[in-house]
Structures are given as structure tokens and as C-alpha cells.
mmCIF file of C-alpha atoms in Angstrom:
data_model
loop_
_atom_site.group_PDB
_atom_site.id
_atom_site.type_symbol
_atom_site.label_atom_id
_atom_site.label_comp_id
_atom_site.label_asym_id
_atom_site.label_seq_id
_atom_site.Cartn_x
_atom_site.Cartn_y
_atom_site.Cartn_z
ATOM 1 C CA MET F 1 36.389 69.008 -162.601
ATOM 2 C CA ARG F 2 34.640 66.701 -164.842
ATOM 3 C CA THR F 3 32.499 67.254 -167.834
ATOM 4 C CA PHE F 4 28.858 66.466 -167.835
ATOM 5 C CA ILE F 5 26.599 65.870 -170.896
ATOM 6 C CA GLY F 6 22.837 65.411 -170.412
ATOM 7 C CA LYS F 7 19.342 66.393 -170.671
ATOM 8 C CA VAL F 8 17.411 68.953 -168.692
ATOM 9 C CA VAL F 9 14.521 67.170 -166.846
ATOM 10 C CA GLY F 10 13.534 69.840 -164.362
ATOM 11 C CA LEU F 11 13.320 73.625 -164.070
ATOM 12 C CA ALA F 12 12.497 75.627 -160.997
ATOM 13 C CA ASP F 13 12.832 79.407 -160.791
ATOM 14 C CA SER F 14 11.701 80.680 -157.292
ATOM 15 C CA ARG F 15 11.625 84.249 -158.637
ATOM 16 C CA ALA F 16 8.619 83.404 -160.892
ATOM 17 C CA ALA F 17 6.323 83.291 -157.797
ATOM 18 C CA ASP F 18 6.797 87.038 -157.107
ATOM 19 C CA ASP F 19 6.501 88.921 -160.407
ATOM 20 C CA ASP F 20 6.371 92.289 -158.589
ATOM 21 C CA ASP F 21 9.743 91.963 -157.204
ATOM 22 C CA ASP F 22 12.665 93.230 -159.626
ATOM 23 C CA SER F 23 15.368 91.742 -157.319
ATOM 24 C CA ASP F 24 17.582 88.917 -158.447
ATOM 25 C CA ASP F 25 17.580 87.101 -155.198
ATOM 26 C CA GLY F 26 15.663 84.012 -156.211
ATOM 27 C CA GLU F 27 17.081 80.608 -157.216
ATOM 28 C CA ARG F 28 17.183 79.169 -160.595
ATOM 29 C CA VAL F 29 17.640 75.374 -160.127
ATOM 30 C CA VAL F 30 18.060 72.943 -163.154
ATOM 31 C CA THR F 31 17.725 69.127 -162.723
ATOM 32 C CA LEU F 32 20.066 67.353 -165.204
ATOM 33 C CA ARG F 33 19.960 63.573 -166.188
ATOM 34 C CA PHE F 34 23.243 62.175 -167.364
ATOM 35 C CA ASP F 35 25.120 59.042 -167.988
ATOM 36 C CA VAL F 36 27.564 58.514 -164.935
ATOM 37 C CA ASN F 37 30.106 56.528 -166.583
ATOM 38 C CA GLY F 38 29.370 55.992 -170.355
ATOM 39 C CA ARG F 39 27.723 52.669 -169.710
ATOM 40 C CA GLY F 40 24.051 53.557 -169.618
ATOM 41 C CA ARG F 41 23.757 54.143 -165.874
ATOM 42 C CA ASP F 42 21.809 57.425 -165.496
ATOM 43 C CA GLN F 43 21.990 59.802 -162.683
ATOM 44 C CA THR F 44 20.193 62.907 -161.745
ATOM 45 C CA ALA F 45 21.780 65.977 -160.165
ATOM 46 C CA ARG F 46 20.644 69.606 -159.737
ATOM 47 C CA LEU F 47 22.617 72.822 -160.177
ATOM 48 C CA HIS F 48 21.995 76.523 -159.749
ATOM 49 C CA LEU F 49 22.420 78.722 -162.771
ATOM 50 C CA ASP F 50 22.448 82.450 -163.473
ATOM 51 C CA GLU F 51 19.803 84.103 -165.692
ATOM 52 C CA ALA F 52 21.518 83.446 -168.929
ATOM 53 C CA GLY F 53 22.330 79.802 -168.185
ATOM 54 C CA TYR F 54 18.767 79.200 -166.994
ATOM 55 C CA ARG F 55 17.325 80.575 -170.374
ATOM 56 C CA ALA F 56 19.698 78.307 -172.189
ATOM 57 C CA ALA F 57 18.446 75.421 -169.965
ATOM 58 C CA CYS F 58 14.791 76.422 -170.685
ATOM 59 C CA ASP F 59 15.539 76.448 -174.496
ATOM 60 C CA ALA F 60 17.276 73.075 -174.332
ATOM 61 C CA HIS F 61 14.423 71.443 -172.312
ATOM 62 C CA ARG F 62 11.911 72.865 -174.740
ATOM 63 C CA ASP F 63 13.797 71.493 -177.718
ATOM 64 C CA GLY F 64 14.956 68.219 -176.314
ATOM 65 C CA ARG F 65 18.609 69.056 -176.712
ATOM 66 C CA ALA F 66 21.525 67.786 -174.628
ATOM 67 C CA VAL F 67 23.595 70.326 -172.642
ATOM 68 C CA THR F 68 27.211 70.233 -171.496
ATOM 69 C CA LEU F 69 28.959 71.772 -168.510
ATOM 70 C CA ARG F 70 31.900 71.355 -166.247
ATOM 71 C CA GLY F 71 31.650 70.971 -162.432
ATOM 72 C CA HIS F 72 32.120 68.766 -159.393
ATOM 73 C CA LEU F 73 29.434 66.264 -158.275
ATOM 74 C CA GLU F 74 28.628 66.631 -154.637
ATOM 75 C CA ARG F 75 26.028 64.800 -152.365
ATOM 76 C CA ARG F 76 23.926 67.063 -150.152
ATOM 77 C CA GLY F 77 21.613 65.126 -147.978
ATOM 78 C CA LYS F 78 19.462 62.884 -150.304
ATOM 79 C CA ARG F 79 20.309 64.774 -153.541
ATOM 80 C CA TRP F 80 23.262 65.110 -155.814
ATOM 81 C CA TRP F 81 24.412 68.571 -156.823
ATOM 82 C CA ILE F 82 26.738 69.942 -159.475
ATOM 83 C CA VAL F 83 28.795 72.571 -157.956
ATOM 84 C CA ALA F 84 31.184 75.159 -159.274
ATOM 85 C CA ALA F 85 29.448 74.691 -162.562
ATOM 86 C CA GLU F 86 30.846 76.601 -165.580
ATOM 87 C CA GLY F 87 30.416 76.550 -169.330
ATOM 88 C CA PHE F 88 26.647 75.516 -169.454
ATOM 89 C CA ALA F 89 25.675 75.454 -173.171
ATOM 90 C CA PRO F 90 23.755 73.209 -175.612
ATOM 91 C CA ALA F 91 25.916 70.246 -176.591
ATOM 92 C CA SER F 92 27.175 70.261 -180.089
#
């Protein structure tokens, strides 16, 4: 596992399209931009978050704050994903 520190640059909540449905079956996907190796080379990756994490991501995006989390970087098709994400929170 590695630590990621970056900015939230995209938010997608598929549950928002169906406000009449109270189920929690939708996906909350956050796009994060982070420095790959500490040398100024930015990379973008997506990750799935639970409701609390997604709310924290929305707040961080609104406020322009960096976030931190731990996980594994994995390529799926044309996109990079952070999998097994844990500890998502605003960076201190």
C-alpha cells in the first residue's frame, strides 16, 4: 500500500440521477490528481468511496483542499484506479 496526497478534480454520484430510490446501490466515484513521485509529475486516478468519504471529497473539492488516503494503484483499461482505499480524509 502507498499513501496518496492530492486534489479532488472530479465527482460522480450515480445515485443522484434517481432521487426516488432510497437504496444505496449507486456508485460514488472520485477522481484524484496527485504527484506520482514527488517530482512534479501529476497523474489522475479514480476511486470508489462510501457515503461519508464521498461527502468529505465533496467538501475538499469545494474548499480546494488536498486529501490523503492509502491504497493500491491499478490500471483498468485506459484508466488508473486506486483500489483497497482506506483512510480517506482531508490532508493536514
